[in-house]
PDB file of C-alpha atoms in Angstrom:
ATOM      1  CA  MET Q1473     -54.272  -7.783  11.510  1.00 68.00           C
ATOM      2  CA  PRO Q1474     -53.995  -5.270   8.883  1.00 87.00           C
ATOM      3  CA  THR Q1475     -52.439  -1.638   8.997  1.00 94.00           C
ATOM      4  CA  GLN Q1476     -53.779   1.546   7.891  1.00 96.00           C
ATOM      5  CA  TYR Q1477     -51.489   3.142   5.500  1.00 96.00           C
ATOM      6  CA  LEU Q1478     -52.052   6.546   3.906  1.00 97.00           C
ATOM      7  CA  VAL Q1479     -51.355   6.239  -0.127  1.00 98.00           C
ATOM      8  CA  ARG Q1480     -50.790   9.098  -2.357  1.00 98.00           C
ATOM      9  CA  TYR Q1481     -51.299   8.377  -5.840  1.00 98.00           C
ATOM     10  CA  ALA Q1482     -52.182   9.864  -9.372  1.00 96.00           C
ATOM     11  CA  ILE Q1483     -54.530   8.518 -11.705  1.00 96.00           C
ATOM     12  CA  LEU Q1484     -53.829   7.488 -15.478  1.00 94.00           C
ATOM     13  CA  PRO Q1485     -56.784   7.687 -17.636  1.00 94.00           C
ATOM     14  CA  PRO Q1486     -57.819   4.843 -20.075  1.00 94.00           C
ATOM     15  CA  GLY Q1487     -56.004   4.765 -23.020  1.00 89.00           C
ATOM     16  CA  THR Q1488     -52.984   7.062 -21.923  1.00 88.00           C
ATOM     17  CA  GLY Q1489     -49.396   6.165 -22.561  1.00 81.00           C
ATOM     18  CA  PRO Q1490     -46.256   6.949 -20.812  1.00 76.00           C
ATOM     19  CA  ASP Q1491     -45.664   9.962 -23.215  1.00 83.00           C
ATOM     20  CA  ASP Q1492     -49.210  11.417 -23.553  1.00 86.00           C
ATOM     21  CA  TYR Q1493     -49.755  13.196 -20.330  1.00 86.00           C
ATOM     22  CA  GLU Q1494     -47.610  15.673 -17.698  1.00 87.00           C
ATOM     23  CA  SER Q1495     -47.854  14.955 -14.014  1.00 87.00           C
ATOM     24  CA  ALA Q1496     -49.363  17.923 -13.132  1.00 90.00           C
ATOM     25  CA  ASP Q1497     -52.442  17.314 -15.440  1.00 91.00           C
ATOM     26  CA  LEU Q1498     -53.530  14.226 -13.734  1.00 94.00           C
ATOM     27  CA  VAL Q1499     -55.863  13.726 -11.239  1.00 96.00           C
ATOM     28  CA  HIS Q1500     -54.015  13.111  -7.644  1.00 97.00           C
ATOM     29  CA  ARG Q1501     -55.752  11.512  -4.621  1.00 98.00           C
ATOM     30  CA  GLU Q1502     -54.379  10.592  -0.868  1.00 98.00           C
ATOM     31  CA  GLU Q1503     -56.813   8.038   0.726  1.00 98.00           C
ATOM     32  CA  THR Q1504     -56.198   5.249   3.763  1.00 98.00           C
ATOM     33  CA  PHE Q1505     -56.174   1.602   2.600  1.00 97.00           C
ATOM     34  CA  GLU Q1506     -55.687  -1.308   5.034  1.00 96.00           C
ATOM     35  CA  LEU Q1507     -52.591  -3.455   3.916  1.00 96.00           C
ATOM     36  CA  SER Q1508     -50.307  -6.118   5.267  1.00 91.00           C
ATOM     37  CA  ASP Q1509     -48.820  -5.191   8.283  1.00 90.00           C
ATOM     38  CA  PRO Q1510     -45.257  -3.873   7.961  1.00 86.00           C
ATOM     39  CA  GLU Q1511     -42.477  -6.787   8.561  1.00 86.00           C
ATOM     40  CA  GLN Q1512     -39.163  -6.536  10.323  1.00 85.00           C
ATOM     41  CA  ALA Q1513     -36.045  -5.508   8.001  1.00 84.00           C
ATOM     42  CA  GLY Q1514     -33.230  -5.387  10.561  1.00 86.00           C
ATOM     43  CA  GLU Q1515     -31.459  -2.867  12.201  1.00 88.00           C
ATOM     44  CA  VAL Q1516     -29.536  -0.007  10.578  1.00 85.00           C
ATOM     45  CA  ALA Q1517     -27.606   2.805  12.241  1.00 88.00           C
ATOM     46  CA  GLY Q1518     -29.190   1.674  15.646  1.00 87.00           C
ATOM     47  CA  GLN Q1519     -32.803   2.036  14.002  1.00 87.00           C
ATOM     48  CA  ASN Q1520     -35.146  -0.820  13.694  1.00 86.00           C
ATOM     49  CA  LEU Q1521     -36.404  -0.682   9.878  1.00 85.00           C
ATOM     50  CA  ARG Q1522     -39.293  -2.253   8.647  1.00 85.00           C
ATOM     51  CA  TYR Q1523     -40.750  -3.247   5.221  1.00 86.00           C
ATOM     52  CA  GLY Q1524     -43.943  -1.646   4.105  1.00 89.00           C
ATOM     53  CA  PRO Q1525     -46.558  -3.480   1.787  1.00 93.00           C
ATOM     54  CA  HIS Q1526     -45.408  -4.953  -1.610  1.00 93.00           C
ATOM     55  CA  ARG Q1527     -46.177  -2.451  -4.534  1.00 95.00           C
ATOM     56  CA  GLY Q1528     -48.680  -4.931  -6.079  1.00 95.00           C
ATOM     57  CA  GLU Q1529     -50.740  -5.427  -2.868  1.00 97.00           C
ATOM     58  CA  VAL Q1530     -50.746  -1.366  -3.066  1.00 97.00           C
ATOM     59  CA  GLN Q1531     -51.608  -1.260  -6.436  1.00 97.00           C
ATOM     60  CA  ALA Q1532     -54.358  -3.607  -6.373  1.00 97.00           C
ATOM     61  CA  ALA Q1533     -56.103  -2.075  -3.412  1.00 97.00           C
ATOM     62  CA  VAL Q1534     -55.897   1.208  -5.200  1.00 98.00           C
ATOM     63  CA  ARG Q1535     -57.394  -0.092  -8.654  1.00 97.00           C
ATOM     64  CA  LYS Q1536     -60.511  -1.297  -6.619  1.00 97.00           C
ATOM     65  CA  ARG Q1537     -61.439   2.031  -6.089  1.00 97.00           C
ATOM     66  CA  LEU Q1538     -60.859   3.391  -9.714  1.00 97.00           C
ATOM     67  CA  ALA Q1539     -63.065   3.427 -12.660  1.00 96.00           C
ATOM     68  CA  GLU Q1540     -62.445   0.677 -15.713  1.00 95.00           C
ATOM     69  CA  GLY Q1541     -59.525   1.045 -17.602  1.00 94.00           C
ATOM     70  CA  GLU Q1542     -57.852   3.680 -15.256  1.00 96.00           C
ATOM     71  CA  GLU Q1543     -54.436   3.048 -13.698  1.00 94.00           C
ATOM     72  CA  PRO Q1544     -52.644   4.367 -10.343  1.00 96.00           C
ATOM     73  CA  ILE Q1545     -49.440   5.650 -10.217  1.00 95.00           C
ATOM     74  CA  ILE Q1546     -48.278   5.190  -6.524  1.00 97.00           C
ATOM     75  CA  LEU Q1547     -46.342   8.191  -5.538  1.00 97.00           C
ATOM     76  CA  SER Q1548     -46.023   7.185  -1.684  1.00 97.00           C
ATOM     77  CA  VAL Q1549     -46.950   5.081   0.752  1.00 96.00           C
ATOM     78  CA  ARG Q1550     -46.702   5.767   4.562  1.00 94.00           C
ATOM     79  CA  LEU Q1551     -48.249   5.044   8.191  1.00 91.00           C
ATOM     80  CA  PRO Q1552     -50.547   7.871   8.994  1.00 88.00           C
TER      81      PRO Q1552
END
């Protein structure tokens, strides 16, 4: 069963390179996506840690909501 995550990302317009923009000039969004369930990572300092979804899965989900040629810059992925 997929888990909902809150993903915060910026949108890199088509034809924009890494040196062609300032982060503040990009469109930023925060949306909810259904992604893979978190997996157990083990215990550290008495706390159970979990792995979130793979970065590639997050990028693919966000790309589906963008216009052709736009690329997402993933800023954070967290449980709501």
